[in-house]
Amino acid sequence: MTTDCNELQERILELKKKRKALILAHNYQTIEIQEIADYVGDSLQLARKSTETTGFDMIIFAGVKFMAEMAAVLSPDVPVYIPDQKALCPLAGYLDAEKIRQKKKEYPGVPVVVYVNTTAEAKSEADMICTSGSAVEVVESLGVNRVIFGPDANLAEYVRSHTNVEIINIDNRGHCYVHNMFDLSMLIELKEKYPDAVSIAHPECPIEVQEAADMVGSTGMMVRTVAESDAKVFIIATEMGLLQQLQKRHPDKTIIPMYEGAVCRQMKKHTLEKILDVLENLPSENIVTVPEPFVPHIREILEKMNKVQGKGPAVPIEVDA
Ligand code: 13P
Ligand code: SF4
């Protein structure tokens, strides 16, 4: 870590205390940002943490915009700042409210479950929200035979393979460009090279990668698995920020990226400088808002999502920074 970086971190930590700021960072943030965060976690863990604001006057959310919106809806009493307003998840762009309305007309009465990686407008049309760490359990919690699901077609495949509920895709093209970089040949090659390694893929990966991996789960599940497993070598298929975190936490284990080019450009828009700017200047344009008419319904379904207990390998755990 450079002196500049250390100085920035120290200044942030000082101001964070003064401003009573809660800093939440997604697992894909850079190590420097993870180090100054109060909590680092997956989408579900951060949604839950964003409701624990007693003693804080503001939240700084280092993640993509839909995550910060989630915090803004769940913690209406404190402003939520995003360090870079252009941190938008492209996967969310696959699903607009009109597409959902069309699908609802095609399948009247069938409930809609949307992945949390969606816009507020799309969420306002949904009956339920899920994260990668809770998708199967959320779908099953509805007690129905079929659900309309979107936008991620790979996550839909994952859910399909873990439940008897019929999953109707809203858009078969929905995907994450980062997780679509992984392909089966990469995994086969690495498995040959490291025969004792445990391989773990994110459910946004193509289904053939999921099927060939030893385990599939959210980024929170990956953190827990590496911490708890006796295995020494892990092949991981997700964004590089998480791999750097895992290697730093477990110097005695070997963390092998399935593909080093798997970097989410949107998550990486946040920097220490931008976080410091928020703390110093409290720029109102960085406060995340959700259109008022959508808020009560989104809050209701996010709170419902937070209550659904995950089970099996996808259960997320609390991860303190
Ligand atoms: P997690 O909830 O597993 O952290 O996933 C969020 C995400 O954006 C994956 O690309
Ligand atoms: Fe969106 Fe993919 Fe980036 Fe996750 S990794 S925030 S799904 S683009």
mmCIF file of C-alpha atoms and ligand atoms in Angstrom:
data_model
loop_
_atom_site.group_PDB
_atom_site.id
_atom_site.type_symbol
_atom_site.label_atom_id
_atom_site.label_comp_id
_atom_site.label_asym_id
_atom_site.label_seq_id
_atom_site.Cartn_x
_atom_site.Cartn_y
_atom_site.Cartn_z
ATOM 1 C CA MET A 1 0.000 0.000 0.000
ATOM 2 C CA THR A 2 1.464 3.409 -0.933
ATOM 3 C CA THR A 3 1.923 6.308 1.507
ATOM 4 C CA ASP A 4 -0.680 8.284 -0.467
ATOM 5 C CA CYS A 5 -3.120 5.457 -0.025
ATOM 6 C CA ASN A 6 -2.405 5.173 3.703
ATOM 7 C CA GLU A 7 -2.819 8.911 4.156
ATOM 8 C CA LEU A 8 -6.136 8.852 2.332
ATOM 9 C CA GLN A 9 -7.319 5.935 4.435
ATOM 10 C CA GLU A 10 -6.321 7.691 7.670
ATOM 11 C CA ARG A 11 -8.100 10.866 6.647
ATOM 12 C CA ILE A 12 -11.220 8.861 5.738
ATOM 13 C CA LEU A 13 -11.193 7.003 9.049
ATOM 14 C CA GLU A 14 -10.850 10.282 10.960
ATOM 15 C CA LEU A 15 -13.683 11.996 9.097
ATOM 16 C CA LYS A 16 -15.837 8.882 9.164
ATOM 17 C CA LYS A 17 -15.848 9.089 12.956
ATOM 18 C CA LYS A 18 -16.526 12.818 12.971
ATOM 19 C CA ARG A 19 -19.401 12.533 10.498
ATOM 20 C CA LYS A 20 -20.759 9.354 12.132
ATOM 21 C CA ALA A 21 -20.707 7.645 8.747
ATOM 22 C CA LEU A 22 -21.410 3.954 8.206
ATOM 23 C CA ILE A 23 -19.379 2.710 5.234
ATOM 24 C CA LEU A 24 -20.742 -0.379 3.491
ATOM 25 C CA ALA A 25 -18.667 -1.976 0.724
ATOM 26 C CA HIS A 26 -19.508 -4.798 -1.640
ATOM 27 C CA ASN A 27 -17.072 -7.719 -1.930
ATOM 28 C CA TYR A 28 -15.999 -6.489 -5.389
ATOM 29 C CA GLN A 29 -14.545 -3.200 -4.104
ATOM 30 C CA THR A 30 -10.794 -2.712 -4.095
ATOM 31 C CA ILE A 31 -8.874 -3.885 -1.038
ATOM 32 C CA GLU A 32 -8.113 -0.242 -0.064
ATOM 33 C CA ILE A 33 -11.842 0.479 0.112
ATOM 34 C CA GLN A 34 -12.627 -2.775 1.904
ATOM 35 C CA GLU A 35 -10.052 -1.805 4.552
ATOM 36 C CA ILE A 36 -11.842 1.426 5.512
ATOM 37 C CA ALA A 37 -15.370 -0.039 5.390
ATOM 38 C CA ASP A 38 -17.412 -0.943 8.473
ATOM 39 C CA TYR A 39 -18.836 -3.963 6.662
ATOM 40 C CA VAL A 40 -17.921 -5.813 3.510
ATOM 41 C CA GLY A 41 -20.353 -8.348 2.120
ATOM 42 C CA ASP A 42 -22.681 -9.629 -0.587
ATOM 43 C CA SER A 43 -25.909 -7.910 -1.623
ATOM 44 C CA LEU A 44 -28.046 -9.624 0.990
ATOM 45 C CA GLN A 45 -25.615 -9.030 3.852
ATOM 46 C CA LEU A 46 -25.343 -5.353 2.914
ATOM 47 C CA ALA A 47 -29.127 -4.978 2.616
ATOM 48 C CA ARG A 48 -29.404 -6.332 6.151
ATOM 49 C CA LYS A 49 -26.546 -4.170 7.465
ATOM 50 C CA SER A 50 -28.070 -1.029 5.959
ATOM 51 C CA THR A 51 -30.963 -1.314 8.423
ATOM 52 C CA GLU A 52 -28.598 -1.067 11.418
ATOM 53 C CA THR A 53 -28.034 2.673 11.476
ATOM 54 C CA THR A 54 -28.427 3.495 15.175
ATOM 55 C CA GLY A 55 -25.664 5.955 16.080
ATOM 56 C CA PHE A 56 -24.928 6.861 12.434
ATOM 57 C CA ASP A 57 -25.818 10.088 10.614
ATOM 58 C CA MET A 58 -25.080 8.895 7.078
ATOM 59 C CA ILE A 59 -24.293 5.819 4.989
ATOM 60 C CA ILE A 60 -21.648 5.720 2.276
ATOM 61 C CA PHE A 61 -22.384 2.792 -0.018
ATOM 62 C CA ALA A 62 -19.475 1.548 -2.148
ATOM 63 C CA GLY A 63 -21.365 -0.714 -4.530
ATOM 64 C CA VAL A 64 -23.434 -0.317 -7.676
ATOM 65 C CA LYS A 65 -26.443 1.977 -7.637
ATOM 66 C CA PHE A 66 -29.163 -0.634 -7.134
ATOM 67 C CA MET A 67 -27.417 -1.655 -3.887
ATOM 68 C CA ALA A 68 -27.260 1.932 -2.636
ATOM 69 C CA GLU A 69 -30.950 2.347 -3.567
ATOM 70 C CA MET A 70 -31.746 -0.704 -1.478
ATOM 71 C CA ALA A 71 -30.063 0.973 1.513
ATOM 72 C CA ALA A 72 -31.880 4.252 0.834
ATOM 73 C CA VAL A 73 -35.250 2.485 0.901
ATOM 74 C CA LEU A 74 -34.439 0.417 3.986
ATOM 75 C CA SER A 75 -32.962 3.277 6.032
ATOM 76 C CA PRO A 76 -35.095 6.336 5.272
ATOM 77 C CA ASP A 77 -33.831 8.287 8.287
ATOM 78 C CA VAL A 78 -30.227 8.667 7.138
ATOM 79 C CA PRO A 79 -28.939 9.909 3.778
ATOM 80 C CA VAL A 80 -27.200 7.295 1.629
ATOM 81 C CA TYR A 81 -24.290 8.586 -0.464
ATOM 82 C CA ILE A 82 -22.760 6.800 -3.432
ATOM 83 C CA PRO A 83 -19.138 7.842 -4.107
ATOM 84 C CA ASP A 84 -19.565 7.705 -7.921
ATOM 85 C CA GLN A 85 -23.048 8.152 -9.324
ATOM 86 C CA LYS A 86 -22.080 6.417 -12.566
ATOM 87 C CA ALA A 87 -21.616 3.048 -10.872
ATOM 88 C CA LEU A 88 -24.576 1.397 -12.621
ATOM 89 C CA CYS A 89 -24.934 -2.386 -13.019
ATOM 90 C CA PRO A 90 -25.481 -3.153 -16.748
ATOM 91 C CA LEU A 91 -27.424 -6.310 -15.870
ATOM 92 C CA ALA A 92 -30.155 -4.075 -14.412
ATOM 93 C CA GLY A 93 -30.542 -2.535 -17.874
ATOM 94 C CA TYR A 94 -32.061 -5.774 -19.228
ATOM 95 C CA LEU A 95 -35.269 -5.349 -17.311
ATOM 96 C CA ASP A 96 -37.638 -2.435 -17.545
ATOM 97 C CA ALA A 97 -41.054 -2.143 -15.968
ATOM 98 C CA GLU A 98 -42.847 -2.427 -19.325
ATOM 99 C CA LYS A 99 -41.281 -5.847 -20.038
ATOM 100 C CA ILE A 100 -42.548 -7.062 -16.667
ATOM 101 C CA ARG A 101 -46.034 -5.720 -17.311
ATOM 102 C CA GLN A 102 -46.094 -7.544 -20.668
ATOM 103 C CA LYS A 103 -45.063 -10.809 -19.043
ATOM 104 C CA LYS A 104 -47.700 -10.398 -16.343
ATOM 105 C CA LYS A 105 -50.335 -10.041 -19.081
ATOM 106 C CA GLU A 106 -49.056 -13.229 -20.728
ATOM 107 C CA TYR A 107 -49.132 -15.137 -17.418
ATOM 108 C CA PRO A 108 -51.945 -13.613 -15.357
ATOM 109 C CA GLY A 109 -51.746 -14.346 -11.649
ATOM 110 C CA VAL A 110 -48.168 -15.706 -11.762
ATOM 111 C CA PRO A 111 -45.982 -13.868 -9.207
ATOM 112 C CA VAL A 112 -42.910 -11.947 -10.345
ATOM 113 C CA VAL A 113 -39.546 -12.383 -8.612
ATOM 114 C CA VAL A 114 -36.842 -9.941 -9.645
ATOM 115 C CA TYR A 115 -33.147 -10.175 -8.912
ATOM 116 C CA VAL A 116 -31.997 -7.324 -6.710
ATOM 117 C CA ASN A 117 -29.817 -6.174 -9.660
ATOM 118 C CA THR A 118 -32.710 -4.157 -11.127
ATOM 119 C CA THR A 119 -33.886 -0.570 -11.284
ATOM 120 C CA ALA A 120 -36.345 0.781 -8.728
ATOM 121 C CA GLU A 121 -38.996 1.030 -11.458
ATOM 122 C CA ALA A 122 -38.631 -2.680 -12.280
ATOM 123 C CA LYS A 123 -38.786 -3.569 -8.576
ATOM 124 C CA SER A 124 -42.016 -1.600 -8.270
ATOM 125 C CA GLU A 125 -43.670 -4.186 -10.591
ATOM 126 C CA ALA A 126 -42.379 -7.215 -8.654
ATOM 127 C CA ASP A 127 -44.022 -9.359 -5.996
ATOM 128 C CA MET A 128 -40.699 -10.326 -4.467
ATOM 129 C CA ILE A 129 -36.982 -9.538 -4.668
ATOM 130 C CA CYS A 130 -34.114 -12.002 -4.323
ATOM 131 C CA THR A 131 -30.329 -11.904 -4.205
ATOM 132 C CA SER A 132 -27.942 -14.603 -5.401
ATOM 133 C CA GLY A 133 -27.684 -15.743 -1.775
ATOM 134 C CA SER A 134 -31.445 -16.188 -1.375
ATOM 135 C CA ALA A 135 -32.928 -16.796 -4.866
ATOM 136 C CA VAL A 136 -34.001 -20.426 -4.368
ATOM 137 C CA GLU A 137 -35.429 -19.790 -0.909
ATOM 138 C CA VAL A 138 -37.280 -16.654 -2.048
ATOM 139 C CA VAL A 139 -38.882 -18.507 -4.979
ATOM 140 C CA GLU A 140 -39.907 -21.390 -2.727
ATOM 141 C CA SER A 141 -41.211 -19.043 -0.007
ATOM 142 C CA LEU A 142 -44.038 -18.033 -2.365
ATOM 143 C CA GLY A 143 -45.583 -21.517 -2.264
ATOM 144 C CA VAL A 144 -46.587 -21.477 -5.958
ATOM 145 C CA ASN A 145 -45.952 -23.776 -8.939
ATOM 146 C CA ARG A 146 -44.418 -21.173 -11.194
ATOM 147 C CA VAL A 147 -42.896 -17.717 -11.085
ATOM 148 C CA ILE A 148 -41.889 -15.055 -13.599
ATOM 149 C CA PHE A 149 -38.194 -14.303 -13.079
ATOM 150 C CA GLY A 150 -35.583 -11.816 -14.313
ATOM 151 C CA PRO A 151 -33.337 -10.342 -15.450
ATOM 152 C CA ASP A 152 -30.419 -12.802 -15.133
ATOM 153 C CA ALA A 153 -30.905 -15.916 -17.283
ATOM 154 C CA ASN A 154 -27.976 -17.765 -15.646
ATOM 155 C CA LEU A 155 -29.326 -17.174 -12.150
ATOM 156 C CA ALA A 156 -32.708 -18.357 -13.468
ATOM 157 C CA GLU A 157 -31.016 -21.598 -14.595
ATOM 158 C CA TYR A 158 -29.445 -21.983 -11.162
ATOM 159 C CA VAL A 159 -32.836 -21.599 -9.459
ATOM 160 C CA ARG A 160 -34.433 -23.989 -11.976
ATOM 161 C CA SER A 161 -31.876 -26.648 -11.134
ATOM 162 C CA HIS A 162 -32.555 -26.330 -7.386
ATOM 163 C CA THR A 163 -36.353 -26.264 -7.232
ATOM 164 C CA ASN A 164 -39.445 -27.848 -8.740
ATOM 165 C CA VAL A 165 -41.029 -24.438 -9.225
ATOM 166 C CA GLU A 166 -41.300 -23.574 -12.927
ATOM 167 C CA ILE A 167 -39.188 -20.498 -13.734
ATOM 168 C CA ILE A 168 -40.418 -18.298 -16.603
ATOM 169 C CA ASN A 169 -37.683 -15.996 -17.895
ATOM 170 C CA ILE A 170 -38.702 -12.422 -18.644
ATOM 171 C CA ASP A 171 -35.783 -11.979 -21.049
ATOM 172 C CA ASN A 172 -33.465 -14.796 -22.079
ATOM 173 C CA ARG A 173 -30.712 -12.324 -22.947
ATOM 174 C CA GLY A 174 -30.248 -10.956 -19.399
ATOM 175 C CA HIS A 175 -26.695 -11.612 -18.197
ATOM 176 C CA CYS A 176 -23.749 -10.095 -16.321
ATOM 177 C CA TYR A 177 -20.911 -9.304 -18.731
ATOM 178 C CA VAL A 178 -18.321 -10.093 -16.029
ATOM 179 C CA HIS A 179 -19.616 -13.569 -15.164
ATOM 180 C CA ASN A 180 -20.224 -14.368 -18.823
ATOM 181 C CA MET A 181 -16.438 -14.105 -19.323
ATOM 182 C CA PHE A 182 -16.023 -17.515 -17.668
ATOM 183 C CA ASP A 183 -16.260 -20.591 -19.825
ATOM 184 C CA LEU A 184 -16.057 -24.286 -19.240
ATOM 185 C CA SER A 185 -12.663 -24.742 -20.887
ATOM 186 C CA MET A 186 -11.080 -22.414 -18.294
ATOM 187 C CA LEU A 187 -12.431 -24.534 -15.460
ATOM 188 C CA ILE A 188 -11.435 -27.837 -17.068
ATOM 189 C CA GLU A 189 -7.884 -26.604 -17.603
ATOM 190 C CA LEU A 190 -7.527 -25.355 -14.014
ATOM 191 C CA LYS A 191 -9.025 -28.535 -12.561
ATOM 192 C CA GLU A 192 -6.409 -30.556 -14.438
ATOM 193 C CA LYS A 193 -3.649 -28.306 -13.142
ATOM 194 C CA TYR A 194 -4.938 -28.250 -9.522
ATOM 195 C CA PRO A 195 -6.687 -31.601 -8.990
ATOM 196 C CA ASP A 196 -7.127 -31.039 -5.233
ATOM 197 C CA ALA A 197 -8.684 -27.605 -5.590
ATOM 198 C CA VAL A 198 -12.301 -26.853 -4.639
ATOM 199 C CA SER A 199 -13.994 -24.887 -7.417
ATOM 200 C CA ILE A 200 -16.752 -22.380 -6.653
ATOM 201 C CA ALA A 201 -18.799 -20.461 -9.231
ATOM 202 C CA HIS A 202 -21.202 -17.563 -8.829
ATOM 203 C CA PRO A 203 -24.767 -18.329 -10.028
ATOM 204 C CA GLU A 204 -24.423 -15.538 -12.612
ATOM 205 C CA CYS A 205 -21.899 -17.762 -14.453
ATOM 206 C CA PRO A 206 -23.010 -19.742 -17.526
ATOM 207 C CA ILE A 207 -24.828 -22.920 -16.491
ATOM 208 C CA GLU A 208 -22.148 -25.274 -17.865
ATOM 209 C CA VAL A 209 -19.590 -23.598 -15.573
ATOM 210 C CA GLN A 210 -21.991 -23.900 -12.616
ATOM 211 C CA GLU A 211 -22.567 -27.579 -13.391
ATOM 212 C CA ALA A 212 -18.857 -28.361 -13.573
ATOM 213 C CA ALA A 213 -17.967 -26.452 -10.394
ATOM 214 C CA ASP A 214 -17.902 -28.197 -6.997
ATOM 215 C CA MET A 215 -20.082 -25.496 -5.454
ATOM 216 C CA VAL A 216 -22.221 -22.555 -6.578
ATOM 217 C CA GLY A 217 -23.160 -19.570 -4.443
ATOM 218 C CA SER A 218 -23.134 -15.868 -3.672
ATOM 219 C CA THR A 219 -19.965 -13.947 -2.903
ATOM 220 C CA GLY A 220 -20.852 -14.209 0.811
ATOM 221 C CA MET A 221 -21.063 -17.986 0.501
ATOM 222 C CA MET A 222 -17.616 -18.021 -1.143
ATOM 223 C CA VAL A 223 -16.151 -16.040 1.764
ATOM 224 C CA ARG A 224 -17.627 -18.477 4.253
ATOM 225 C CA THR A 225 -16.633 -21.590 2.333
ATOM 226 C CA VAL A 226 -12.990 -20.576 2.007
ATOM 227 C CA ALA A 227 -12.880 -19.657 5.710
ATOM 228 C CA GLU A 228 -14.482 -22.885 6.915
ATOM 229 C CA SER A 229 -13.136 -25.476 4.499
ATOM 230 C CA ASP A 230 -10.051 -27.589 5.214
ATOM 231 C CA ALA A 231 -9.118 -27.406 1.531
ATOM 232 C CA LYS A 232 -5.991 -25.408 0.712
ATOM 233 C CA VAL A 233 -6.593 -24.492 -2.930
ATOM 234 C CA PHE A 234 -9.695 -22.837 -4.401
ATOM 235 C CA ILE A 235 -10.587 -22.015 -7.983
ATOM 236 C CA ILE A 236 -13.056 -19.143 -7.919
ATOM 237 C CA ALA A 237 -15.309 -17.862 -10.704
ATOM 238 C CA THR A 238 -16.352 -14.350 -9.776
ATOM 239 C CA GLU A 239 -15.117 -10.763 -9.860
ATOM 240 C CA MET A 240 -11.474 -10.138 -8.922
ATOM 241 C CA GLY A 241 -12.170 -7.888 -5.887
ATOM 242 C CA LEU A 242 -13.455 -10.885 -3.955
ATOM 243 C CA LEU A 243 -10.419 -12.974 -4.868
ATOM 244 C CA GLN A 244 -8.063 -10.307 -3.586
ATOM 245 C CA GLN A 245 -10.020 -10.192 -0.315
ATOM 246 C CA LEU A 246 -9.877 -13.989 0.047
ATOM 247 C CA GLN A 247 -6.138 -14.166 -0.596
ATOM 248 C CA LYS A 248 -5.506 -11.400 1.925
ATOM 249 C CA ARG A 249 -7.649 -13.057 4.616
ATOM 250 C CA HIS A 250 -6.144 -16.498 4.027
ATOM 251 C CA PRO A 251 -2.434 -16.220 3.267
ATOM 252 C CA ASP A 252 -2.102 -19.938 4.058
ATOM 253 C CA LYS A 253 -4.503 -20.860 1.204
ATOM 254 C CA THR A 254 -4.114 -20.488 -2.553
ATOM 255 C CA ILE A 255 -6.895 -18.627 -4.325
ATOM 256 C CA ILE A 256 -6.894 -19.133 -8.074
ATOM 257 C CA PRO A 257 -8.996 -16.849 -10.251
ATOM 258 C CA MET A 258 -10.782 -18.729 -13.009
ATOM 259 C CA TYR A 259 -10.097 -15.685 -15.160
ATOM 260 C CA GLU A 260 -8.055 -12.646 -14.084
ATOM 261 C CA GLY A 261 -9.804 -10.369 -16.564
ATOM 262 C CA ALA A 262 -13.085 -10.685 -14.639
ATOM 263 C CA VAL A 263 -13.249 -7.109 -13.381
ATOM 264 C CA CYS A 264 -16.489 -5.174 -12.970
ATOM 265 C CA ARG A 265 -15.735 -1.698 -14.313
ATOM 266 C CA GLN A 266 -18.822 -0.249 -12.647
ATOM 267 C CA MET A 267 -17.924 -1.512 -9.155
ATOM 268 C CA LYS A 268 -14.409 -0.150 -9.620
ATOM 269 C CA LYS A 269 -15.620 3.399 -10.292
ATOM 270 C CA HIS A 270 -15.433 4.053 -6.549
ATOM 271 C CA THR A 271 -12.093 5.228 -5.173
ATOM 272 C CA LEU A 272 -10.711 6.398 -1.839
ATOM 273 C CA GLU A 273 -10.555 9.935 -3.249
ATOM 274 C CA LYS A 274 -14.268 9.882 -4.075
ATOM 275 C CA ILE A 275 -15.155 8.529 -0.627
ATOM 276 C CA LEU A 276 -13.085 11.281 0.992
ATOM 277 C CA ASP A 277 -14.835 13.855 -1.169
ATOM 278 C CA VAL A 278 -18.221 12.652 0.100
ATOM 279 C CA LEU A 279 -17.036 12.904 3.708
ATOM 280 C CA GLU A 280 -15.511 16.339 3.237
ATOM 281 C CA ASN A 281 -18.174 18.022 1.115
ATOM 282 C CA LEU A 282 -21.396 16.006 1.600
ATOM 283 C CA PRO A 283 -22.323 16.620 -2.079
ATOM 284 C CA SER A 284 -26.108 16.545 -2.375
ATOM 285 C CA GLU A 285 -25.861 15.164 -5.928
ATOM 286 C CA ASN A 286 -24.316 11.979 -4.483
ATOM 287 C CA ILE A 287 -27.312 11.302 -2.242
ATOM 288 C CA VAL A 288 -29.206 8.294 -3.593
ATOM 289 C CA THR A 289 -32.959 8.694 -3.940
ATOM 290 C CA VAL A 290 -35.720 6.391 -5.123
ATOM 291 C CA PRO A 291 -38.851 7.942 -6.694
ATOM 292 C CA GLU A 292 -41.318 8.390 -3.824
ATOM 293 C CA PRO A 293 -44.259 6.476 -5.378
ATOM 294 C CA PHE A 294 -42.111 3.295 -5.587
ATOM 295 C CA VAL A 295 -40.733 3.441 -2.050
ATOM 296 C CA PRO A 296 -43.476 1.816 0.123
ATOM 297 C CA HIS A 297 -43.837 -1.260 -2.130
ATOM 298 C CA ILE A 298 -40.085 -1.737 -2.596
ATOM 299 C CA ARG A 299 -39.539 -1.388 1.154
ATOM 300 C CA GLU A 300 -42.204 -4.008 1.830
ATOM 301 C CA ILE A 301 -40.671 -6.577 -0.538
ATOM 302 C CA LEU A 302 -37.090 -5.837 0.531
ATOM 303 C CA GLU A 303 -38.092 -6.378 4.156
ATOM 304 C CA LYS A 304 -39.759 -9.631 3.124
ATOM 305 C CA MET A 305 -36.575 -10.664 1.286
ATOM 306 C CA ASN A 306 -34.450 -9.876 4.342
ATOM 307 C CA LYS A 307 -36.609 -12.218 6.436
ATOM 308 C CA VAL A 308 -36.330 -15.221 4.094
ATOM 309 C CA GLN A 309 -33.728 -17.546 5.517
ATOM 310 C CA GLY A 310 -31.297 -19.055 3.060
ATOM 311 C CA LYS A 311 -30.288 -22.680 3.454
ATOM 312 C CA GLY A 312 -27.672 -24.991 2.009
ATOM 313 C CA PRO A 313 -24.438 -23.674 0.562
ATOM 314 C CA ALA A 314 -25.870 -20.305 -0.414
ATOM 315 C CA VAL A 315 -26.450 -19.084 3.182
ATOM 316 C CA PRO A 316 -24.626 -15.798 3.585
ATOM 317 C CA ILE A 317 -22.736 -14.932 6.766
ATOM 318 C CA GLU A 318 -21.860 -11.667 8.432
ATOM 319 C CA VAL A 319 -18.407 -10.541 7.375
ATOM 320 C CA ASP A 320 -16.815 -7.757 9.348
ATOM 321 C CA ALA A 321 -14.160 -5.759 7.567
HETATM 322 P P1 13P B 1 -23.617 -11.123 -4.548
HETATM 323 O O1 13P B 1 -24.922 -10.793 -3.938
HETATM 324 O O2 13P B 1 -23.348 -12.595 -4.637
HETATM 325 O O3 13P B 1 -22.493 -10.398 -3.890
HETATM 326 O O4 13P B 1 -23.668 -10.666 -6.079
HETATM 327 C C1 13P B 1 -23.819 -9.358 -6.477
HETATM 328 C C2 13P B 1 -23.372 -9.148 -7.839
HETATM 329 O O5 13P B 1 -23.526 -8.097 -8.390
HETATM 330 C C3 13P B 1 -22.752 -10.260 -8.519
HETATM 331 O O6 13P B 1 -22.266 -9.851 -9.728
HETATM 332 FE FE1 SF4 B 2 -23.563 -6.008 -12.258
HETATM 333 FE FE2 SF4 B 2 -22.035 -8.042 -13.061
HETATM 334 FE FE3 SF4 B 2 -20.913 -5.880 -11.987
HETATM 335 FE FE4 SF4 B 2 -22.325 -7.606 -10.487
HETATM 336 S S1 SF4 B 2 -20.398 -7.994 -11.539
HETATM 337 S S2 SF4 B 2 -22.441 -5.374 -10.427
HETATM 338 S S3 SF4 B 2 -23.943 -8.176 -11.922
HETATM 339 S S4 SF4 B 2 -22.067 -5.984 -13.906
#
